[in-house]
Coordinates of C-alpha atoms in Angstrom, one line a residue:
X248 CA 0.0 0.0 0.0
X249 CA 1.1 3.6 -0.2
X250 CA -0.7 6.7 1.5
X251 CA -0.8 10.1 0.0
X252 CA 1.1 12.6 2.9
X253 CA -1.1 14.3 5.9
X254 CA -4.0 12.0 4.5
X255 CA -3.7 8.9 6.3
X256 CA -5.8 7.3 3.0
X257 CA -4.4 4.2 2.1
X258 CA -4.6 3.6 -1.5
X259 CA -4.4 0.0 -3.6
X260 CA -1.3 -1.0 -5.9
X261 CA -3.2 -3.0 -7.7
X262 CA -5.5 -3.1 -10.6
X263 CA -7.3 -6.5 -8.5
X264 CA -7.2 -4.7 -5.6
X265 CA -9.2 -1.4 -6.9
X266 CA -13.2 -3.4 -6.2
X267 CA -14.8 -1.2 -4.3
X268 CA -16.7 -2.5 -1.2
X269 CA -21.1 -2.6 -1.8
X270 CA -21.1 0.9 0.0
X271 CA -18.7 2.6 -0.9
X272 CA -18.9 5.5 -3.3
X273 CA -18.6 3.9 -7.0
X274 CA -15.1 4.8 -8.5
X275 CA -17.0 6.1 -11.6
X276 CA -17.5 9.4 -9.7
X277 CA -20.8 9.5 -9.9
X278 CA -21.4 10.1 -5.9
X279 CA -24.0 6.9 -5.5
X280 CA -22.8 4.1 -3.3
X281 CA -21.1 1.6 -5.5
X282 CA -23.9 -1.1 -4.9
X283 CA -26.5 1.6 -6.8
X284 CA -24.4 2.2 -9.7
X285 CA -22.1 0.4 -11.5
X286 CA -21.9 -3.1 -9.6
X287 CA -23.0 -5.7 -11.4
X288 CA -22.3 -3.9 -14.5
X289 CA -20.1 -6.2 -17.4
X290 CA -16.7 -4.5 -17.7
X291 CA -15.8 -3.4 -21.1
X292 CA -12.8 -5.2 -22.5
X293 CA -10.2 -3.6 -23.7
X294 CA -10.5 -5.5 -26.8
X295 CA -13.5 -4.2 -27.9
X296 CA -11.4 -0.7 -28.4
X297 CA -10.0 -0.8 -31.9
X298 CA -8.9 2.3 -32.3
X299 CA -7.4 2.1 -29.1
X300 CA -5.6 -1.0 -29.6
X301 CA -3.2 0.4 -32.3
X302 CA -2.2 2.9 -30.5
X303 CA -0.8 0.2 -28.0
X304 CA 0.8 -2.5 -30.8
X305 CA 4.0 -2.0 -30.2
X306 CA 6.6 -1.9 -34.2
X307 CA 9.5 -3.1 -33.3
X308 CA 9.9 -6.7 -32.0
X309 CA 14.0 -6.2 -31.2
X310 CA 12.9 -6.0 -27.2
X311 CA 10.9 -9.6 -27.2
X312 CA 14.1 -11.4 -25.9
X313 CA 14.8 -12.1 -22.1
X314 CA 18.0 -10.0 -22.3
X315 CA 16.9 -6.9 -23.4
X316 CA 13.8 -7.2 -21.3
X317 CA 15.6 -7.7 -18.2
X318 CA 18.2 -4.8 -19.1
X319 CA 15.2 -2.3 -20.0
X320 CA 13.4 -3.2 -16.4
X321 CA 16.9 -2.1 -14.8
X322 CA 17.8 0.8 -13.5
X323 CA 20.3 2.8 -14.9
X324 CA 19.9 -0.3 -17.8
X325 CA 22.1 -0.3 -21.3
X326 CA 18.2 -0.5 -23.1
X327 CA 17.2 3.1 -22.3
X328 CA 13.1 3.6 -23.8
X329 CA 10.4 5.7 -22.1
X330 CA 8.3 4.7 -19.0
X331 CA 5.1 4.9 -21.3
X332 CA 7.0 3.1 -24.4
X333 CA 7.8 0.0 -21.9
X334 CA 4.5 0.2 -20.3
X335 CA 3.2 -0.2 -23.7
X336 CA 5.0 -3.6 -24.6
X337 CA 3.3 -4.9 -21.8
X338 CA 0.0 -5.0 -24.1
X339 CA 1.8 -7.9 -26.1
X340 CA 1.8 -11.4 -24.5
X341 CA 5.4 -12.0 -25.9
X342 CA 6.6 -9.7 -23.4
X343 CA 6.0 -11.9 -20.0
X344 CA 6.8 -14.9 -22.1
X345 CA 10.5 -13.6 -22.8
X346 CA 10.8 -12.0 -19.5
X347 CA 12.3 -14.1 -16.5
X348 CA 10.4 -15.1 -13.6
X349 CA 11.3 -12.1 -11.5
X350 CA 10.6 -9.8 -14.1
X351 CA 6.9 -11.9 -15.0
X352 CA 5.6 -11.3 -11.7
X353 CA 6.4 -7.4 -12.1
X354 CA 5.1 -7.4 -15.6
X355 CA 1.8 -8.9 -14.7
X356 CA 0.9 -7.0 -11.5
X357 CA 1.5 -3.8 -13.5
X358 CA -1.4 -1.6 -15.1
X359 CA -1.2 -1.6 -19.1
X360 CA -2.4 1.5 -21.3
X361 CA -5.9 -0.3 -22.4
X362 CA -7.4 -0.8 -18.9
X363 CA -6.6 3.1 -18.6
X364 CA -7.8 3.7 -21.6
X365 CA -11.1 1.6 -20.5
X366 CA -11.9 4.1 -17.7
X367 CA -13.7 7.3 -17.9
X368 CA -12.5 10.1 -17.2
X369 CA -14.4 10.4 -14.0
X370 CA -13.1 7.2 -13.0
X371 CA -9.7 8.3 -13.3
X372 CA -10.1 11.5 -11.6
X373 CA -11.8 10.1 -8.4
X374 CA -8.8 7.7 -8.2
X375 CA -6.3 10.4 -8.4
X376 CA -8.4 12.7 -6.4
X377 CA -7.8 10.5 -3.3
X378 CA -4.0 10.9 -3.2
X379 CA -3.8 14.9 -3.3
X380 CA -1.6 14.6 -6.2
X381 CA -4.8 16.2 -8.5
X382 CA -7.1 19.1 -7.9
X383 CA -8.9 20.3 -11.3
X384 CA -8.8 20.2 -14.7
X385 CA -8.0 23.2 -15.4
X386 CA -4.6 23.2 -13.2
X387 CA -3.4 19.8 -15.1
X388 CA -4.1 21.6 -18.4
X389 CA -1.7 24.3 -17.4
X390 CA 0.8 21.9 -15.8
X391 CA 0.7 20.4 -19.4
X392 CA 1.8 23.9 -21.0
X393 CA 5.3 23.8 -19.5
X394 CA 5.8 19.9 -20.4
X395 CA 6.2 18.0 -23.1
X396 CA 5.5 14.3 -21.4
X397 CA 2.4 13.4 -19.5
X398 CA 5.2 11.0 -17.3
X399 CA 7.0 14.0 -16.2
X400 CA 3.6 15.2 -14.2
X401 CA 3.1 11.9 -12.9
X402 CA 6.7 11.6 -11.8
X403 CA 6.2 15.2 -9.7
X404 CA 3.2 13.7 -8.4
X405 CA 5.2 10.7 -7.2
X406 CA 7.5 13.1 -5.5
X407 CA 5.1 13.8 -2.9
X408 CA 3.9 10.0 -2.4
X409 CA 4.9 8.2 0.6
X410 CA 5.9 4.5 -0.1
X411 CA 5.0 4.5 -3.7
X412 CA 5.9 0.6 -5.6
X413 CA 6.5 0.7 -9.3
X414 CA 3.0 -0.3 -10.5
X415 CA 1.5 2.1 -8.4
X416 CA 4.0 4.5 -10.7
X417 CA 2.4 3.3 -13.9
X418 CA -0.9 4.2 -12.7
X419 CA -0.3 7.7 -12.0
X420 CA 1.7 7.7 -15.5
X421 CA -0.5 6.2 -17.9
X422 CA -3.1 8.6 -15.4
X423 CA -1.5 11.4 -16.7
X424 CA -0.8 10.2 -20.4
X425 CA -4.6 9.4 -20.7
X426 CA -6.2 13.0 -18.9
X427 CA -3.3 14.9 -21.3
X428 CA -4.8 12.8 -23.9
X429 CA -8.6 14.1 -23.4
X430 CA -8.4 17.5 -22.2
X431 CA -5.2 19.0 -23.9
X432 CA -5.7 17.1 -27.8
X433 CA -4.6 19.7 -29.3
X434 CA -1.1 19.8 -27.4
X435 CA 0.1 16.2 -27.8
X436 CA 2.2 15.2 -25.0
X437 CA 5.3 13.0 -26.3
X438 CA 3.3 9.8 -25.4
X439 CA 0.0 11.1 -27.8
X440 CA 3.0 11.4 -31.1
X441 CA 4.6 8.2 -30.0
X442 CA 0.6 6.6 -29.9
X443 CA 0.2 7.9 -33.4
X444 CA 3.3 6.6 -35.2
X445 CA 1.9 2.8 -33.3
X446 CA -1.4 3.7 -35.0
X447 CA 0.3 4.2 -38.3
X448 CA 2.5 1.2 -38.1
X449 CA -0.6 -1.1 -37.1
X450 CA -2.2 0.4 -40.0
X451 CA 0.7 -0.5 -42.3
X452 CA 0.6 -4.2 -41.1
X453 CA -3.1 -3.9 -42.2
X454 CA -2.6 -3.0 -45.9
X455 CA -4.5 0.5 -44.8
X456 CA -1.4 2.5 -46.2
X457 CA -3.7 5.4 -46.6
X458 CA -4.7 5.5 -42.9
X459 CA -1.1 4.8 -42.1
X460 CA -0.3 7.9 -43.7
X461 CA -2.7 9.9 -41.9
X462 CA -1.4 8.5 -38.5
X463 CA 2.2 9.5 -39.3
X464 CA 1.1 12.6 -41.1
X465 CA -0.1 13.9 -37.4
X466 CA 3.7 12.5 -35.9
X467 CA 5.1 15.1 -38.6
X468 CA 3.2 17.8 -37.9
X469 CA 3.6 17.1 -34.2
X470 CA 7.4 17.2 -34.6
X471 CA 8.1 19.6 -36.9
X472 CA 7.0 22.3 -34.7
X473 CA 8.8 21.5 -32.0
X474 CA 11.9 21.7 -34.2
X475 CA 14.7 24.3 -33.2
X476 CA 17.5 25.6 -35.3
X477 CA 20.0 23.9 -33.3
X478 CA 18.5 20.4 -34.6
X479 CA 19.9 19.7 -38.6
X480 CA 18.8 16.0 -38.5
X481 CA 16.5 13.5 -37.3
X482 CA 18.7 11.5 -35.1
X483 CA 19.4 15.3 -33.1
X484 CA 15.9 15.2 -33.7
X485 CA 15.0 12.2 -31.4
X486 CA 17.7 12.3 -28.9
X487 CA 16.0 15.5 -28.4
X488 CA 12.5 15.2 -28.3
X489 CA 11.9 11.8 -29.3
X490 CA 14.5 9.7 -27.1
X491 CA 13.6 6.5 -25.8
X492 CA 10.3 6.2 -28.1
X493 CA 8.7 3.1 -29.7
X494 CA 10.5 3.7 -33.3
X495 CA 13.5 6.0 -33.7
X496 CA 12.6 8.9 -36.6
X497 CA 15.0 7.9 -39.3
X498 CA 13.5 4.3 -39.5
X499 CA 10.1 5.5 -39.1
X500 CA 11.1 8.1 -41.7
X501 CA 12.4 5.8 -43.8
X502 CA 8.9 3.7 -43.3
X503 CA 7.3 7.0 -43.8
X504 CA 8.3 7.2 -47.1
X505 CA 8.4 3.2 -48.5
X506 CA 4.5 3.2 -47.8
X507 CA 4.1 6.8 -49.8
X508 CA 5.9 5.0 -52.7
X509 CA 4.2 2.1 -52.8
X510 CA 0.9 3.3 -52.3
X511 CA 1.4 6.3 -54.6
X512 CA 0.9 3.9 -57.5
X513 CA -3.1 3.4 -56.7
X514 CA -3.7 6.6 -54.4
X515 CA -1.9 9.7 -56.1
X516 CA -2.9 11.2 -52.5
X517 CA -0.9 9.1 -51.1
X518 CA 2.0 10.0 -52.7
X519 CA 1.3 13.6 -52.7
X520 CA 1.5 13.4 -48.9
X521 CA 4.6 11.8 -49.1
X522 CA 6.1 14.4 -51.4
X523 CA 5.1 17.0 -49.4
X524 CA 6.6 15.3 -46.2
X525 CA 10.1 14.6 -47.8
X526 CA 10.0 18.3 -48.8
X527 CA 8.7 19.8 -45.7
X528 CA 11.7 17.1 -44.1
X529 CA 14.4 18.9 -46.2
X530 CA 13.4 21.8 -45.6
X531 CA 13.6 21.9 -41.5
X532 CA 16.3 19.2 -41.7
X533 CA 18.9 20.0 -44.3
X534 CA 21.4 17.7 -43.0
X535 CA 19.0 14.7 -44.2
X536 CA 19.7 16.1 -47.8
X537 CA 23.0 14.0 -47.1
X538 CA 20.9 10.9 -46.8
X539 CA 20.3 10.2 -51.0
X540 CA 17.7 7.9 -50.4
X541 CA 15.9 10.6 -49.5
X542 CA 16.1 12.6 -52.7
X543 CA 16.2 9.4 -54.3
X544 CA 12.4 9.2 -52.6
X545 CA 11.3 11.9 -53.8
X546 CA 12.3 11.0 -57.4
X547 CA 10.4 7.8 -57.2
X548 CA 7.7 9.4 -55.6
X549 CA 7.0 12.0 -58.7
X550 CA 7.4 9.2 -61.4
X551 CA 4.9 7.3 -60.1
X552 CA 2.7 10.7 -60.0
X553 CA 3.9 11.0 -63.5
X554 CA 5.6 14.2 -62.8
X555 CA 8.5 12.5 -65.0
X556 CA 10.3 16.3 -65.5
X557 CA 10.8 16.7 -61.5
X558 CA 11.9 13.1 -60.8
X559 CA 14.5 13.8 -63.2
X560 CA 15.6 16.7 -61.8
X561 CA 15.5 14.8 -58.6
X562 CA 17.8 12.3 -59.9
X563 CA 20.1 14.8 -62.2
X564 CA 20.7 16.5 -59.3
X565 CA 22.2 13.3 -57.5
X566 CA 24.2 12.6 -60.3
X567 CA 25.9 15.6 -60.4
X568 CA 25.9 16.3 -56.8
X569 CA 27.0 12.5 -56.1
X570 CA 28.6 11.1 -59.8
X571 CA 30.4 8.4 -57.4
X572 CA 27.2 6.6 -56.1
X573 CA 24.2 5.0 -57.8
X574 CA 21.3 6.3 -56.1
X575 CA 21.1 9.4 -59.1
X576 CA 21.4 6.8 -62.1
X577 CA 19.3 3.6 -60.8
X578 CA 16.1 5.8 -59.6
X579 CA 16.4 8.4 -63.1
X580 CA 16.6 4.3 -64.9
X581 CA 13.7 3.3 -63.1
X582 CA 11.6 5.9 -63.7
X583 CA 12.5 5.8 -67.4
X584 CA 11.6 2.0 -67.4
X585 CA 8.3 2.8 -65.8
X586 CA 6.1 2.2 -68.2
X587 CA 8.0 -0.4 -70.2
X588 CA 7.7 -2.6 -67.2
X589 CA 3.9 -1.9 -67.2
X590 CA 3.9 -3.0 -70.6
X591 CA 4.3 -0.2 -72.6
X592 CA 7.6 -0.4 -74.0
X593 CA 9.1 2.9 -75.3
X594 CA 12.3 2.4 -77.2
X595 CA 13.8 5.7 -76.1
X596 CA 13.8 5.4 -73.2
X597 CA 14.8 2.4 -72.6
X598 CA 18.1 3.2 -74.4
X599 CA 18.5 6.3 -71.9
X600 CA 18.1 3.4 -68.8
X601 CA 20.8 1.4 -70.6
X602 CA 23.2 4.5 -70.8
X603 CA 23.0 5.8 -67.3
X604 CA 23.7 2.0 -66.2
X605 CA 26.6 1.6 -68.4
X606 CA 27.7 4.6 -66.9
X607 CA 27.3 3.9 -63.6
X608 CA 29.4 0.5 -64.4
X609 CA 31.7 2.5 -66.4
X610 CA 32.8 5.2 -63.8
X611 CA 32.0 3.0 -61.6
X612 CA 30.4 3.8 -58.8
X613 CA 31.2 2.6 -55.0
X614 CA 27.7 0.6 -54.3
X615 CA 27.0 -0.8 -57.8
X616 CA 26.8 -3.9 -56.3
X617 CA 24.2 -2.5 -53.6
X618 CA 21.9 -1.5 -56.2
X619 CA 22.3 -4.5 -58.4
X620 CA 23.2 -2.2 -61.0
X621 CA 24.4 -4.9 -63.5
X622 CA 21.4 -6.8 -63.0
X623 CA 19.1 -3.8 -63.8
X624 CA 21.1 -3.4 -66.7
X625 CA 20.6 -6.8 -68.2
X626 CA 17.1 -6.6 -67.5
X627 CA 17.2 -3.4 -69.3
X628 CA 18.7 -4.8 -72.6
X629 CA 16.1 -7.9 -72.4
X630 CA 13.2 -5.1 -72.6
X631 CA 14.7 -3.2 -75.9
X632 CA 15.2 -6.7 -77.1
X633 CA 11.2 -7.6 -76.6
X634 CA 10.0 -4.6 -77.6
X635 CA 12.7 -4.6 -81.0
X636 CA 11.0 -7.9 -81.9
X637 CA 7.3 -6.7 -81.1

C-alpha cells in the first residue's frame, strides 16, 4: 500500500485490488454508493477498443528477448526507452513470455495502457483525487503547457507520495498520459505522437497504407514544430525530443516514405502526402539532404505521380551532386523503365536506362553492387530486345 502525505488514506497497488466494497462511493464518480451504480455492470474489455488498440501495438519486436527485457526493467539499464514506451510492450503477451520469472511477476501485477484507456475520465479523476496529487482540470491543463511528457507530471506527483511501488507509478503515469490525452488534444504530450506513429504502423501491417499515412502525417506535424534551429537532422531530432520512443525517426522516416511510394501507384494522395513530407523534411532538416535515399524518394515518388520532369531533376541532381554513387542513375533508370515494365515499351527510353547503367558501371560507382546495377542493366537490354522484336 502507499498513503498520499497528511492524508492517512491508504490507497491500492493494484489493478485487483481497486473493487470497491457494496457501500462505498462507485469509483465512476458519480457520488451513489457503488452497490447503486455500477456493480454488477459487465466491464468493457479492452479489446473491444479498436482504435485504441493500435495505439498500444508495439513496431519493433527487437525488445521480445529475455535479455533486453531484463536490461530495460533495470535501472540505470544499457536499453534506455520511455516509461510509457515500456509500459506499452506490456499489451503484447510475448513480453511476460520472454521475461524471466522475476521480471513476469512485475510485468503482470503492472497496469497496461488499455485498462486506462477503459476508464472514464471520471473514474480516473476520483482515483487520483484521493492521493492529493490532482485538484482540477484546469490546473493539469496548465501543468501540461510547460511539459512536453504526461510521465513528467506523474513523476512530480510521485515526488510527494509516501511508499510508492512501481505499479502504483504506472498508474499515475498512464493517469496522466490518458487525462493529457482528453483534455489538452490539441497539445500532444510525447506519449500522444509516440501513440500515433503505433497507429500508423498497425495500419501499415493492415494494408490500410492510406490511414497509415494519416497516423504519421499527425507525428510530422507534431514534430516539426517542436523543431529548433540547433537540430539539422533526425537523429538530433530524437535524442531531443523523441528519445527512448517506440520507433526512432529515421526508421520510421524511412517507413514513412516506402509506404508513400508504394501506395502512390493506386492513391496519387498518397503520394502527394509523401512528397510533401520529404520536402517539408528537407526543408527543417537540411542535414538529411546527405541521406540520397531521401532525394532518391522523392524522385520515385514523382514518377509514379507522372511528374517525370521533376523526378529527373531529382535524380540529375544526385548525379551531379554524387557522380560516385548510384542512387542518381538507378532511380532516373527506373523511372525511365516505368512504363515499359507496365507494358508499354518505349524504345527511347529504354536506351537512356541502358546509358545511365553503363555509366554507372563505367565510372564505376562505389555501391554498384548495392543497387544491383548490373542486373538492372541486363534486364534493361532484355526489354529493348522484346519490344525490338514486337
Amino acid at each position: 500500500m502507499w498513503t498520499a502525505p497528511d492524508s492517512g488514506k491508504e490507497l491500492p497497488r493494484k489493478k485487483s485490488d481497486m473493487k470497491p466494497g457494496r457501500n462505498e462511493l462507485c469509483p465512476c464518480g458519480s457520488g451513489k454508493k457503488y452497490k447503486k451504480c455500477c456493480l454488477g455492470k459487465p466491464v468493457q474489455s479492452p479489446a473491444t477498443k479498436g482504435v485504441a488498440e493500435r495505439r498500444f501495438r508495439f513496431p519493433v519486436p527487437s525488445f521480445y528477448t529475455q535479455a533486453a527485457l531484463e536490461e530495460a526493467l533495470k535501472p540505470g539499464g544499457t536499453v534506455q526507452i520511455h516509461p510509457y514506451v515500456l509500459l506499452k510492450l506490456r499489451e503484447d503477451p510475448r513480453i511476460a513470455e520472454a521475461a524471466r520469472p522475476k521480471d513476469r511477476a512485475r510485468l503482470l501485477e503492472s497496469w497496461k495502457p488499455s485498462e486506462l484507456a477503459g476508464m472514464s475520465t471520471d473514474e480516473i479523476e476520483s482515483r487520483l483525487s484521493l492521493t492529493g496529487v490532482f485538484d482540477d482540470r484546469a490546473q493539469f491543463a496548465e501543468q501540461t503547457k510547460s511539459r512536453r511528457s504526461a510521465s513528467d507530471i506523474a513523476d512530480e506527483w510521485g515526488r510527494h507520495l509516501i511508499g510508492l511501488k512501481a505499479a502504483e507509478l504506472d498508474f499515475l503515469r498512464l493517469a496522466a498520459c490518458e487525462l493529457w490525452r482528453r483534455f489538452c488534444p490539441d497539445r500532444p504530450s510525447v506519449e500522444m505522437i509516440d501513440d500515433w506513429l503505433c497507429e500508423g504502423y498497425a495500419f501499415a501491417a493492415e494494408a490500410k497504407p492510406a490511414e497509415a499515412l494519416a497516423a504519421w502525417w499527425k507525428v510530422w506535424e507534431a514534430l516539426r514544430s517542436r523543431l529548433t534551429a540547433e537540430m539539422t537532422n533526425l537523429e538530433e531530432a530524437g535524442e531531443r525530443l523523441f528519445f527512448g520512443m517506440s520507433q526512432c525517426l529515421s526508421n520510421w522516416s524511412q517507413d514513412f516514405r516506402l509506404e508513400a511510394i508504394n501506395a502512390s501507384v493506386k492513391n496519387p494522395e498518397c503520394g502527394e502526402l509523401g512528397i510533401r513530407f520529404i520536402r517539408e523534411l528537407l526543408a527543417a532538416l537540411p542535414e538529411e539532404e546527405e541521406r540520397l535515399q531521401v532525394t532518391g524518394d522523392l524522385a520515385m515518388l514523382y514518377f509514379n505521380l507522372q511528374r517525370d520532369a521533376e523526378g529527373e531533376d531529382c535524380c540529375q541532381k544526385l548525379i551531379r551532386d554524387h557522380p560516385e554513387r548510384a542512387t542518381g542513375y538507378v532511380h532516373l533508370s527506373d523511372g525511365l523503365l516505368r512504363d515499359s515494365f507496365r507494358g508499354a515499351p518505349d524504345s527511347a527510353r529504354i536506351r537512356r536506362a541502358i546509358d545511365l547503367l553503363e555509366r554507372a558501371l563505367a565510372k564505376p560507382v562505389t555501391d554498384a553492387e548495392d543497387f544491383d546495377v548490373a542486373s538492372r542493366l541486363a534486364e534493361a537490354r532484355d526489354l529493348l530486345s522484346k519490344s525490338a522484336r514486337s
